[in-house]
Coordinates of C-alpha atoms in Angstrom, one line a residue:
Chain A
M157 CA 37.7 32.4 3.1
T158 CA 38.9 29.3 1.8
V159 CA 37.7 28.2 -1.4
Q160 CA 37.8 24.9 -3.5
D161 CA 39.8 24.9 -6.6
P162 CA 40.2 28.7 -6.7
L163 CA 41.1 30.6 -10.0
V164 CA 43.5 33.1 -8.0
R165 CA 45.5 32.0 -4.6
I166 CA 47.2 35.2 -3.4
Q167 CA 49.8 33.7 -0.5
G168 CA 51.3 35.9 1.8
I169 CA 51.7 39.2 -0.6
S170 CA 53.7 41.9 1.1
K171 CA 54.6 45.4 -0.8
S172 CA 56.2 48.5 0.8
F173 CA 56.9 51.9 -1.0
G174 CA 59.8 53.1 0.9
A175 CA 58.7 53.6 4.4
A176 CA 55.1 53.2 3.3
V177 CA 53.3 49.7 3.8
A178 CA 51.0 49.0 1.0
L179 CA 50.2 45.3 1.7
E180 CA 50.7 43.2 4.5
N181 CA 50.8 39.5 4.4
L182 CA 47.7 39.4 2.3
D183 CA 46.0 35.8 2.0
L184 CA 43.2 35.5 -0.8
D185 CA 41.7 33.0 -2.4
I186 CA 39.2 33.8 -5.6
A187 CA 36.9 31.4 -6.9
R188 CA 35.8 31.3 -10.6
G189 CA 33.2 33.4 -12.0
E190 CA 32.8 35.7 -9.1
F191 CA 32.3 39.3 -9.0
V192 CA 34.8 40.1 -6.2
T193 CA 35.5 43.7 -4.8
F194 CA 38.3 45.5 -3.1
L195 CA 36.6 48.0 -1.1
G196 CA 38.6 50.9 1.1
P197 CA 39.8 54.2 1.4
S198 CA 42.5 55.4 -1.1
G199 CA 45.8 53.9 0.1
C200 CA 44.5 51.2 1.8
G201 CA 46.2 48.7 -0.6
K202 CA 43.7 47.7 -2.9
S203 CA 45.0 49.3 -6.2
T204 CA 48.7 47.7 -5.3
T205 CA 47.0 44.2 -5.1
L206 CA 45.5 44.7 -8.5
R207 CA 48.6 45.7 -10.0
I208 CA 50.6 42.9 -8.4
L209 CA 47.9 40.8 -10.1
G210 CA 48.2 42.5 -13.3
G211 CA 51.8 42.1 -13.3
F212 CA 52.9 45.9 -13.0
Q213 CA 54.3 45.5 -9.7
Q214 CA 56.2 43.2 -8.0
P215 CA 55.5 41.8 -4.4
D216 CA 58.3 41.9 -1.9
R217 CA 57.1 38.9 -0.4
G218 CA 54.4 36.0 -1.4
R219 CA 53.3 34.3 -4.2
I220 CA 50.4 34.8 -7.0
L221 CA 49.0 31.7 -8.3
L222 CA 46.7 31.5 -11.4
D223 CA 44.9 28.5 -12.1
G224 CA 47.6 27.0 -9.8
E225 CA 50.3 28.1 -11.9
D226 CA 52.9 30.4 -10.2
V227 CA 52.6 33.9 -12.3
T228 CA 54.3 35.9 -9.8
R229 CA 57.2 36.9 -12.0
L230 CA 55.7 37.0 -15.1
P231 CA 55.4 40.1 -17.0
P232 CA 52.1 41.3 -17.8
E233 CA 52.1 40.2 -21.5
K234 CA 52.5 36.7 -20.2
R235 CA 49.6 36.6 -18.1
H236 CA 46.3 35.4 -18.8
V237 CA 44.9 38.3 -17.1
N238 CA 43.5 41.7 -18.6
M239 CA 42.6 44.9 -17.0
V240 CA 40.3 47.6 -17.5
F241 CA 42.2 51.0 -16.7
Q242 CA 40.7 53.8 -14.6
D243 CA 41.5 56.5 -17.5
Y244 CA 40.7 53.4 -19.8
A245 CA 43.8 53.9 -21.8
L246 CA 42.5 53.4 -25.3
F247 CA 44.9 53.9 -28.0
P248 CA 44.2 57.3 -29.5
H249 CA 45.5 56.7 -33.0
M250 CA 43.4 53.5 -33.3
T251 CA 39.8 53.2 -34.4
V252 CA 37.4 51.1 -31.6
R253 CA 38.1 48.2 -34.0
Q254 CA 41.7 48.2 -33.9
N255 CA 41.5 48.8 -30.3
I256 CA 39.7 45.8 -29.7
G257 CA 41.7 43.7 -32.0
F258 CA 45.0 44.7 -30.4
G259 CA 45.1 42.0 -28.0
L260 CA 43.5 39.2 -30.6
E261 CA 46.5 40.3 -33.1
L262 CA 49.1 39.9 -30.3
Q263 CA 47.9 36.7 -29.8
G264 CA 48.8 35.7 -33.1
L265 CA 45.0 35.3 -34.3
D266 CA 45.0 35.6 -38.5
R267 CA 42.9 38.4 -39.8
A268 CA 39.6 36.7 -40.2
S269 CA 39.6 35.5 -36.7
I270 CA 40.4 39.0 -35.2
K271 CA 37.5 40.4 -37.4
R272 CA 35.2 37.6 -36.3
R273 CA 35.9 38.1 -32.6
A274 CA 35.8 41.7 -32.5
D275 CA 32.6 41.6 -34.4
E276 CA 31.2 39.1 -31.7
I277 CA 32.3 41.4 -28.8
M278 CA 31.4 44.6 -30.4
S279 CA 27.6 43.2 -31.1
F280 CA 27.6 42.0 -27.5
L281 CA 28.4 45.2 -26.2
E282 CA 26.5 47.2 -28.8
L283 CA 29.8 48.9 -30.0
Q284 CA 29.1 48.2 -33.9
P285 CA 27.9 51.5 -34.8
F286 CA 31.1 53.1 -33.3
A287 CA 33.6 50.4 -34.9
E288 CA 35.4 53.0 -37.1
R289 CA 35.6 55.7 -34.9
Y290 CA 38.5 56.9 -32.9
P291 CA 38.2 57.1 -29.0
A292 CA 38.4 61.0 -29.0
Q293 CA 35.1 61.0 -30.9
L294 CA 33.2 58.6 -28.5
S295 CA 31.4 59.8 -24.8
G296 CA 32.5 58.5 -21.6
G297 CA 30.2 55.7 -21.3
Q298 CA 31.0 54.6 -24.9
R299 CA 34.7 54.5 -24.0
Q300 CA 34.0 52.5 -20.8
R301 CA 32.6 49.9 -22.9
V302 CA 35.2 50.0 -25.6
A303 CA 37.6 49.6 -22.7
L304 CA 35.9 46.7 -21.4
A305 CA 35.2 45.2 -24.9
R306 CA 39.3 45.6 -25.4
A307 CA 40.0 44.0 -22.4
L308 CA 37.1 41.1 -22.6
A309 CA 38.2 40.6 -26.2
P310 CA 41.6 38.2 -25.5
D311 CA 39.3 35.8 -23.3
P312 CA 41.2 36.4 -20.2
A313 CA 41.0 34.1 -17.2
L314 CA 40.8 37.1 -14.8
L315 CA 39.4 40.7 -15.8
L316 CA 40.7 43.4 -13.4
L317 CA 38.7 46.6 -13.1
D318 CA 40.5 49.7 -11.6
E319 CA 37.7 52.1 -10.4
P320 CA 36.6 51.9 -14.3
L321 CA 33.5 54.2 -13.2
G322 CA 35.1 57.1 -11.6
A323 CA 34.9 59.1 -14.5
L324 CA 31.4 58.8 -15.4
D325 CA 28.6 61.2 -14.1
A326 CA 26.3 59.9 -11.2
K327 CA 23.7 58.9 -13.5
L328 CA 25.4 57.0 -16.3
R329 CA 27.5 55.4 -13.4
G330 CA 24.3 53.6 -12.0
Q331 CA 23.1 52.5 -15.6
V332 CA 26.8 51.2 -16.2
Q333 CA 26.8 49.5 -12.9
Q334 CA 24.0 47.2 -13.9
E335 CA 25.1 46.8 -17.2
L336 CA 28.8 45.7 -15.9
K337 CA 27.2 43.1 -13.8
S338 CA 24.8 42.1 -16.2
I339 CA 28.0 41.3 -18.5
Q340 CA 29.9 39.6 -15.7
R341 CA 26.9 37.1 -15.2
R342 CA 26.6 36.5 -19.1
T343 CA 30.5 36.0 -19.7
S344 CA 30.8 34.2 -16.3
K345 CA 34.2 35.4 -16.1
T346 CA 36.2 36.3 -13.0
F347 CA 35.7 40.0 -12.4
F348 CA 38.2 41.7 -9.8
F349 CA 37.1 45.2 -9.1
V350 CA 38.5 48.0 -7.3
T351 CA 36.9 50.9 -6.0
H352 CA 36.5 53.2 -2.8
D353 CA 32.7 53.9 -3.5
Q354 CA 30.8 51.8 -0.7
E355 CA 27.5 52.0 -3.0
E356 CA 29.1 50.9 -6.0
A357 CA 30.6 47.6 -4.3
L358 CA 27.3 46.6 -2.6
T359 CA 25.3 47.2 -5.6
M360 CA 27.6 44.9 -8.0
S361 CA 29.3 42.4 -6.0
D362 CA 29.1 38.6 -5.0
R363 CA 31.8 39.2 -2.5
I364 CA 33.4 42.3 -1.0
I365 CA 36.9 42.7 0.6
V366 CA 37.2 45.7 2.5
M367 CA 40.7 46.6 3.1
N368 CA 42.3 49.0 5.2
H369 CA 46.1 50.2 5.7
G370 CA 47.3 47.3 3.8
R371 CA 45.1 44.5 5.5
V372 CA 41.5 43.0 5.2
E373 CA 39.1 44.4 7.6
Q374 CA 36.3 42.1 6.5
D375 CA 35.7 39.3 3.6
G376 CA 32.0 38.2 2.7
T377 CA 28.9 39.0 0.7
P378 CA 27.3 42.5 0.7
E379 CA 24.6 41.6 3.2
E380 CA 27.2 40.4 5.8
L381 CA 29.3 43.3 5.5
Y382 CA 26.1 45.6 5.6
F383 CA 24.4 43.9 8.6
H384 CA 27.1 42.2 10.3
P385 CA 30.1 44.3 10.2
A386 CA 33.1 42.9 11.7
T387 CA 35.0 46.3 12.6
R388 CA 34.3 49.7 13.4
F389 CA 36.2 50.6 10.2
V390 CA 33.7 48.5 7.9
A391 CA 30.6 49.8 10.2
E392 CA 31.4 53.3 9.5
F393 CA 32.7 52.8 6.1
I394 CA 29.9 51.2 4.5
G395 CA 26.1 52.9 4.8
E396 CA 25.4 55.1 8.0
T397 CA 25.4 53.6 11.4
N398 CA 24.8 54.2 15.2
L399 CA 27.8 53.3 17.0
L400 CA 26.8 52.0 20.7
T401 CA 29.9 52.1 23.2
G402 CA 29.3 50.2 26.3
K403 CA 30.3 47.2 28.5
V404 CA 29.9 43.5 27.9
R405 CA 27.8 42.1 30.8
G406 CA 27.8 38.4 29.8
V407 CA 27.6 36.0 26.4
D408 CA 24.8 34.2 25.6
S409 CA 25.1 31.3 23.2
D410 CA 24.2 33.4 20.1
A411 CA 24.1 37.1 21.7
V412 CA 26.1 39.3 23.4
V413 CA 24.5 41.1 26.3
M414 CA 26.1 44.8 26.8
D415 CA 25.3 47.7 28.9
W416 CA 24.9 51.0 27.2
F417 CA 24.1 54.0 29.3
G418 CA 22.3 51.8 32.0
Q419 CA 20.2 50.0 29.1
T420 CA 20.7 46.6 28.8
L421 CA 21.0 45.4 25.1
R422 CA 21.6 42.2 23.1
G423 CA 23.7 41.9 20.0
H424 CA 24.9 39.7 17.3
A425 CA 28.4 38.3 18.5
P426 CA 31.7 38.4 16.6
A427 CA 34.1 35.5 16.1
G428 CA 35.9 35.5 19.0
A429 CA 33.4 36.5 21.5
P430 CA 34.4 39.4 24.6
R431 CA 34.3 38.7 27.9
A432 CA 32.3 40.2 30.5
G433 CA 33.9 43.6 31.6
D434 CA 35.2 44.1 27.9
A435 CA 34.8 47.9 26.7
I436 CA 32.8 47.2 23.5
T437 CA 30.8 48.8 20.4
A438 CA 28.2 47.9 18.6
S439 CA 26.6 48.7 15.6
I440 CA 23.3 49.4 14.4
R441 CA 21.8 50.5 10.7
L442 CA 19.5 53.3 11.0
E443 CA 16.7 51.8 9.3
R444 CA 16.7 48.5 11.5
L445 CA 15.4 50.6 14.4
G446 CA 11.7 50.0 14.5
F447 CA 9.2 52.4 16.0
H448 CA 6.3 51.2 18.3
A449 CA 3.5 53.3 20.0
Q450 CA 3.8 50.4 22.8
R451 CA 6.6 48.7 24.4
P452 CA 7.7 46.0 21.7
D453 CA 8.6 42.5 22.5
T454 CA 11.9 42.7 20.8
P455 CA 14.7 41.6 22.5
N456 CA 15.9 45.4 22.4
A457 CA 13.4 48.1 23.5
L458 CA 14.1 51.7 24.6
Q459 CA 11.7 54.6 25.1
A460 CA 13.1 57.8 23.3
R461 CA 12.1 61.5 22.4
V462 CA 12.3 62.6 18.8
V463 CA 14.4 65.8 18.9
G464 CA 15.2 66.4 15.3
K465 CA 13.9 65.7 11.8
T466 CA 15.2 65.6 8.2
F467 CA 13.2 65.1 5.1
L468 CA 15.0 63.2 2.7
G469 CA 12.3 62.3 0.1
S470 CA 10.8 59.1 0.3
R471 CA 12.3 58.8 4.0
M472 CA 13.1 60.9 7.1
A473 CA 16.1 60.7 9.5
V474 CA 15.1 61.2 12.7
D475 CA 17.2 62.3 15.7
L476 CA 16.3 60.5 19.0
E477 CA 17.1 61.0 22.9
V478 CA 16.9 57.8 24.8
A479 CA 14.6 58.5 27.8
E480 CA 16.3 58.2 31.3
A481 CA 19.8 58.0 29.7
E482 CA 21.4 61.4 29.4
G483 CA 23.5 61.9 26.4
A484 CA 22.2 58.4 24.8
R485 CA 21.2 59.6 21.4
L486 CA 20.4 57.2 18.3
K487 CA 19.5 58.0 14.6
A488 CA 16.8 56.3 12.4
Y489 CA 15.6 56.4 9.0
V490 CA 11.7 56.1 9.0
D491 CA 8.9 56.2 6.5
T492 CA 8.1 59.8 5.5
D493 CA 4.4 59.2 6.7
L494 CA 5.4 57.9 10.0
G495 CA 8.2 60.6 10.3
Q496 CA 5.7 63.2 9.9
S497 CA 3.1 61.7 12.5
V498 CA 5.4 61.4 15.4
G499 CA 5.3 64.4 17.6
E500 CA 6.6 65.4 21.1
A501 CA 5.4 62.4 22.9
P502 CA 8.0 59.8 23.8
V503 CA 8.0 56.5 21.4
W504 CA 9.2 53.2 21.7
I505 CA 12.1 52.0 19.6
G506 CA 12.9 48.2 19.3
W507 CA 15.1 46.0 17.3
D508 CA 16.4 42.4 17.1
T509 CA 19.5 40.9 18.5
D510 CA 20.6 40.2 14.7
S511 CA 20.3 43.6 13.9
M512 CA 22.7 45.0 15.9
A513 CA 26.4 43.8 15.4
V514 CA 29.0 43.9 18.3
L515 CA 32.3 44.8 16.6
R516 CA 35.6 43.1 17.1
D517 CA 37.8 45.8 18.1
Chain B
M112 CA 41.8 95.7 -21.3
N113 CA 40.9 99.3 -22.0
R114 CA 40.9 101.2 -25.0
G115 CA 44.2 102.9 -24.9
N116 CA 46.1 99.4 -24.0
R117 CA 44.3 97.9 -27.1
V118 CA 45.5 100.6 -29.5
L119 CA 48.7 100.5 -28.1
L120 CA 49.0 96.8 -28.4
S121 CA 47.8 96.8 -31.8
C122 CA 50.1 99.3 -32.9
V123 CA 53.2 97.5 -31.2
Y124 CA 51.9 94.2 -33.0
W125 CA 51.4 95.9 -36.7
A126 CA 54.9 97.5 -36.1
F127 CA 56.5 94.1 -35.5
V128 CA 54.6 92.8 -38.6
L129 CA 56.2 95.3 -40.6
Y130 CA 59.6 94.9 -39.0
V131 CA 59.5 91.4 -40.3
F132 CA 57.8 91.5 -43.4
V133 CA 59.0 94.5 -45.2
P134 CA 62.4 93.4 -45.9
L135 CA 61.2 90.4 -47.4
I136 CA 58.8 92.2 -49.4
L137 CA 61.5 94.5 -50.7
M138 CA 63.5 91.4 -51.3
V139 CA 60.8 89.8 -53.3
L140 CA 60.3 92.9 -55.5
V141 CA 63.7 93.6 -56.2
S142 CA 64.1 90.0 -57.8
F143 CA 61.5 91.2 -60.2
K144 CA 63.3 94.6 -61.6
D145 CA 64.6 95.0 -65.0
S146 CA 67.9 96.4 -63.9
K147 CA 71.5 95.4 -62.4
F148 CA 71.1 98.0 -59.5
I149 CA 69.5 97.3 -56.6
G150 CA 67.2 99.8 -55.3
F151 CA 64.3 101.9 -56.1
P152 CA 62.3 103.0 -58.0
I153 CA 61.5 100.1 -60.3
R154 CA 60.7 101.3 -63.7
S155 CA 60.5 98.1 -65.6
W156 CA 59.7 94.3 -64.6
T157 CA 61.2 91.2 -65.6
F158 CA 61.4 87.6 -65.0
E159 CA 64.8 87.4 -66.5
W160 CA 66.6 86.6 -63.2
Y161 CA 64.3 83.7 -62.5
T162 CA 65.0 82.3 -65.7
G163 CA 68.6 82.6 -65.2
V164 CA 68.6 81.0 -61.9
F165 CA 66.6 78.1 -63.3
A166 CA 69.0 78.0 -66.2
D167 CA 72.1 78.0 -63.9
A168 CA 73.7 74.4 -63.6
Q169 CA 75.7 75.5 -60.5
V170 CA 72.6 76.8 -58.4
L171 CA 70.3 73.9 -58.9
S172 CA 73.2 71.4 -58.2
T173 CA 74.1 73.4 -55.1
F174 CA 70.3 73.4 -54.4
G175 CA 70.3 69.6 -54.5
Y176 CA 73.5 69.4 -52.6
S177 CA 71.8 71.4 -49.6
V178 CA 68.7 69.2 -49.6
V179 CA 70.4 65.8 -49.5
I180 CA 72.6 67.3 -46.6
A181 CA 69.5 68.5 -44.9
V182 CA 67.6 65.0 -45.5
L183 CA 70.4 63.1 -44.4
S184 CA 71.3 65.2 -41.4
T185 CA 67.6 65.4 -40.0
A186 CA 67.5 61.5 -40.6
I187 CA 70.2 61.1 -38.3
S188 CA 69.3 63.5 -35.7
V189 CA 65.8 62.4 -35.6
V190 CA 66.9 58.6 -34.8
V191 CA 69.5 59.5 -32.2
G192 CA 67.3 62.5 -30.7
T193 CA 64.5 60.1 -30.5
W194 CA 66.5 57.4 -28.8
I195 CA 68.1 59.7 -26.4
A196 CA 64.6 61.3 -25.6
V197 CA 63.1 57.9 -24.8
L198 CA 66.1 56.9 -22.6
L199 CA 65.9 60.2 -20.7
E200 CA 62.1 61.0 -20.4
G201 CA 60.4 59.7 -16.9
R202 CA 63.5 57.8 -15.6
R203 CA 65.7 58.5 -12.8
F204 CA 69.3 57.3 -12.8
W205 CA 72.5 58.2 -11.9
G206 CA 74.0 60.7 -14.2
R207 CA 70.8 61.7 -15.8
A208 CA 71.3 65.5 -15.2
V209 CA 74.8 65.2 -16.7
I210 CA 73.7 63.3 -19.7
F211 CA 70.9 65.7 -20.3
G212 CA 73.2 68.5 -20.1
L213 CA 75.9 67.0 -22.6
T214 CA 72.8 66.3 -25.0
V215 CA 71.8 69.9 -25.0
L216 CA 74.7 71.4 -25.4
P217 CA 75.6 71.5 -29.0
A218 CA 72.6 73.6 -29.4
L219 CA 73.9 76.4 -27.1
V220 CA 77.8 76.4 -28.3
P221 CA 78.2 79.4 -30.6
G222 CA 78.1 78.3 -34.4
I223 CA 81.6 79.4 -35.0
I224 CA 83.0 77.6 -31.9
S225 CA 81.5 74.4 -32.7
A226 CA 82.5 75.0 -36.6
I227 CA 86.3 75.5 -35.6
A228 CA 86.1 72.8 -33.1
F229 CA 84.7 70.1 -35.9
R230 CA 87.2 71.5 -38.3
I231 CA 89.9 70.5 -36.1
Y232 CA 88.5 67.4 -34.7
A233 CA 87.6 66.0 -38.4
R234 CA 91.3 66.8 -39.5
G235 CA 92.2 64.7 -36.4
L236 CA 90.4 61.8 -37.5
G237 CA 91.5 62.4 -41.1
I238 CA 87.9 63.0 -42.2
E239 CA 87.9 64.8 -45.2
P240 CA 86.1 68.3 -45.5
G241 CA 82.9 67.7 -47.7
M242 CA 79.4 66.4 -47.4
G243 CA 80.1 63.6 -44.9
A244 CA 81.6 66.3 -42.5
I245 CA 78.7 68.6 -43.2
V246 CA 76.1 66.1 -42.2
W247 CA 77.9 65.0 -39.1
A248 CA 78.3 68.6 -37.8
H249 CA 74.4 69.5 -38.7
A250 CA 73.2 66.2 -37.2
V251 CA 75.0 66.8 -34.1
H252 CA 73.7 70.6 -33.9
N253 CA 70.3 69.3 -34.5
V254 CA 70.2 66.6 -32.0
P255 CA 69.1 68.9 -29.2
F256 CA 66.2 70.0 -30.8
V257 CA 64.8 66.7 -31.7
V258 CA 65.4 65.8 -27.8
L259 CA 63.4 68.6 -26.3
V260 CA 60.5 68.3 -28.5
V261 CA 60.1 64.7 -28.4
M262 CA 60.7 64.6 -24.7
A263 CA 57.8 67.1 -24.4
R264 CA 55.4 65.1 -26.3
L265 CA 56.5 61.9 -24.1
S266 CA 56.0 63.4 -20.9
T267 CA 52.3 63.8 -21.7
L268 CA 52.1 60.3 -23.0
P269 CA 49.8 58.4 -20.0
K270 CA 51.9 55.6 -18.2
S271 CA 48.8 53.5 -18.5
Q272 CA 48.9 53.5 -22.4
I273 CA 51.9 51.5 -22.3
E274 CA 50.8 49.1 -19.1
A275 CA 47.6 48.6 -21.4
A276 CA 49.6 47.5 -24.6
R277 CA 51.5 45.3 -22.1
D278 CA 48.6 44.1 -20.5
L279 CA 47.3 43.0 -24.1
G280 CA 50.3 40.9 -24.7
A281 CA 53.0 43.4 -26.1
D282 CA 56.4 43.1 -25.0
P283 CA 58.3 46.2 -24.4
L284 CA 59.6 46.5 -28.2
I285 CA 56.2 46.1 -29.6
A286 CA 54.6 48.6 -27.2
F287 CA 57.1 51.0 -28.1
L288 CA 56.7 50.6 -31.7
R289 CA 53.0 50.3 -31.7
I290 CA 52.0 52.8 -28.8
T291 CA 54.8 55.2 -28.1
L292 CA 56.0 55.9 -31.7
P293 CA 52.9 56.4 -33.2
Y294 CA 52.0 59.1 -30.3
L295 CA 55.3 60.6 -31.1
V296 CA 54.8 61.1 -34.8
P297 CA 53.4 64.8 -34.4
A298 CA 56.6 65.7 -32.6
I299 CA 59.2 63.9 -34.7
L300 CA 57.6 65.5 -37.9
G301 CA 57.9 68.9 -36.4
A302 CA 61.2 68.1 -35.1
S303 CA 62.3 67.1 -38.8
I304 CA 61.0 70.2 -40.5
F305 CA 62.9 72.2 -38.1
C306 CA 66.1 70.4 -38.4
L307 CA 65.4 70.5 -42.3
L308 CA 65.2 74.1 -42.2
L309 CA 68.1 74.4 -39.6
S310 CA 70.3 72.6 -41.9
F311 CA 69.3 74.1 -45.3
D312 CA 69.8 77.5 -43.7
D313 CA 73.3 76.6 -42.0
F314 CA 76.2 78.8 -43.3
V315 CA 79.2 78.7 -40.9
R316 CA 79.4 74.8 -40.2
S317 CA 78.8 74.4 -44.1
F318 CA 81.5 76.7 -44.8
F319 CA 84.2 75.5 -42.4
L320 CA 83.6 71.9 -42.9
G321 CA 82.8 72.1 -46.7
G322 CA 84.9 70.8 -49.6
Y323 CA 84.9 72.2 -53.1
E324 CA 81.3 72.3 -53.5
P325 CA 79.2 75.0 -51.8
T326 CA 76.0 74.5 -50.3
L327 CA 73.2 77.0 -51.3
P328 CA 74.2 79.5 -48.6
V329 CA 77.8 79.3 -49.2
L330 CA 77.3 80.1 -52.8
I331 CA 74.9 82.7 -52.3
F332 CA 77.9 84.4 -49.9
A333 CA 80.5 83.6 -52.9
K334 CA 78.5 85.3 -55.1
L335 CA 77.9 88.5 -53.1
R336 CA 81.4 88.7 -53.3
S337 CA 81.4 89.6 -56.6
G338 CA 78.5 92.1 -56.1
M339 CA 74.9 92.3 -55.3
S340 CA 72.7 91.5 -57.9
P341 CA 68.9 90.7 -58.4
E342 CA 70.0 87.4 -59.2
I343 CA 70.6 86.6 -55.7
N344 CA 67.5 88.3 -54.5
A345 CA 66.0 85.6 -56.9
I346 CA 67.4 82.7 -55.3
A347 CA 66.5 84.0 -51.9
T348 CA 62.9 84.3 -53.1
V349 CA 62.7 80.8 -54.3
A350 CA 64.3 79.4 -50.8
L351 CA 61.7 81.5 -49.0
I352 CA 58.9 80.3 -51.0
L353 CA 60.1 76.8 -50.5
T354 CA 60.7 76.8 -46.8
A355 CA 57.2 78.7 -46.5
V356 CA 55.5 75.9 -48.1
V357 CA 57.3 73.2 -46.2
G358 CA 56.7 74.8 -42.9
I359 CA 52.9 75.5 -43.2
W360 CA 52.3 72.0 -45.3
A361 CA 54.0 70.6 -41.7
E362 CA 52.0 72.8 -39.5
R363 CA 48.7 71.9 -41.1
F364 CA 49.5 68.1 -41.5
T365 CA 50.5 67.6 -37.7
R366 CA 47.4 69.7 -36.6
R367 CA 45.1 67.1 -38.7
L368 CA 46.9 64.5 -37.0
K369 CA 46.3 65.9 -33.6
K370 CA 42.6 66.8 -34.3
E371 CA 42.1 63.1 -35.5
T372 CA 43.4 61.6 -32.7
E373 CA 42.9 63.7 -29.8
G374 CA 39.1 65.3 -31.0

């Protein structure tokens, strides 16, 4: 993705640790005010990228431009970038106010200005009641907010967040996700968020960059990634999906026609369309399969039998066996009412061309 | 644990407590005895020995001399020891194991051997026996304890603490002074108390390296040669109370410090 006048420009960054390659020739632009998430399994290079941006690691090759200025060799203290650490790294011997004031003090601000700015950020994040407490006297969620306040206080151009929600329990995490997103909107700061949690990434981000083995798998909005995954890795890593492996019959203007267990299906074409005869995999999300009593007029329609159901509360997961195609199985989410009403009789399953993404590899 | 074991364990425990404390208690009791002969029974009591000790100019000046030596040698070992600990901890470099080994060696060499070695070395360098030589020997002997205690504490400092400080604009020196050092305070304080007591208690090095002025243990030794007397018990009791007070205060202080910052 190219961005006009990007805040951060990452140019051809590579980094290895011994024989292990952490990053391979990464190119990336980050726009101002974006909430960008780096998503991937551990060891995919997302944390290394973050640490290189923060100045804690040096790339073997490549450059980092911040606001047009080359910062590749600058130490962390010389960069206009702040970080929220995974373990928060609050200073235990300083109160909340002192923690928040630390960065301001080192900027050379006078006492009155430090106090004003610390008060401002504490009231913004509702931390005023805890101003004189030590980190040990705070709950996990409060500590997380102090870490955020401390990183925001010096007004950085870019805020780095290294899996800051990992230590919170599931219920609190959802709440903090909303909070974080709203803080990002209100401050219109550029947030660079690293996580391995796909749900977290989908909830908060303007843009998600999926990493695997030190390379970018896909770069796009949450919706793009979810509905039109480019690769098998992305399709499987984000959400649940049906993967359909078949052969290309032909390519239309906007669709790939494929053969799957003798059935003809049409899917959304990836960049660099495949040729007829290629082996290919397509991904269709579980909730995109529609149930019909008669054959629907969607481009894709199959007759199938329900062979298993799992109750999930508001919806049900249904296992399907496609009629007249030995071994062809699909999984679908349906509303619980509908799920409970379907019986042994075959049903029609239909979906749009656009709902099914043909994958690149 | 079954009952028999519990009874056995508490027996062993109380036997140990008696073993440690009975000699001390006897020493303290005899210091109040109104007679020159050390032994029981005690028929009448007196504070005479204590008033004698506090009126004895030599005992008082010797006590002061020992305290000054303890404070100076502790100050040196804390600075040097912390420095070495910071250089060694969490880094890998060629010769690290050797440097570490040499650092802790002074704690393992028998006191008599290191005392003689220091004496010869001091003479070779033209250093006069006296306070300087004693302070030097005590400091060298105490450095390993500081190194070990500070390194242990340092190894528990999360790396992210320093990174966070750097991230917020601190250069390595400021990060050390504002983050690492405060984190080390309990360890440094504990090590200091230990060094103070080690130095105050030392006989062999002080004896070999001392000049005309004795330290307190050397004075007690000199007094013993002219025969035991409850006066020595009184001196020892005062020393015991002082060291116990310092030790307990330090323990409580470090505990409070930890509680405040670590919850």
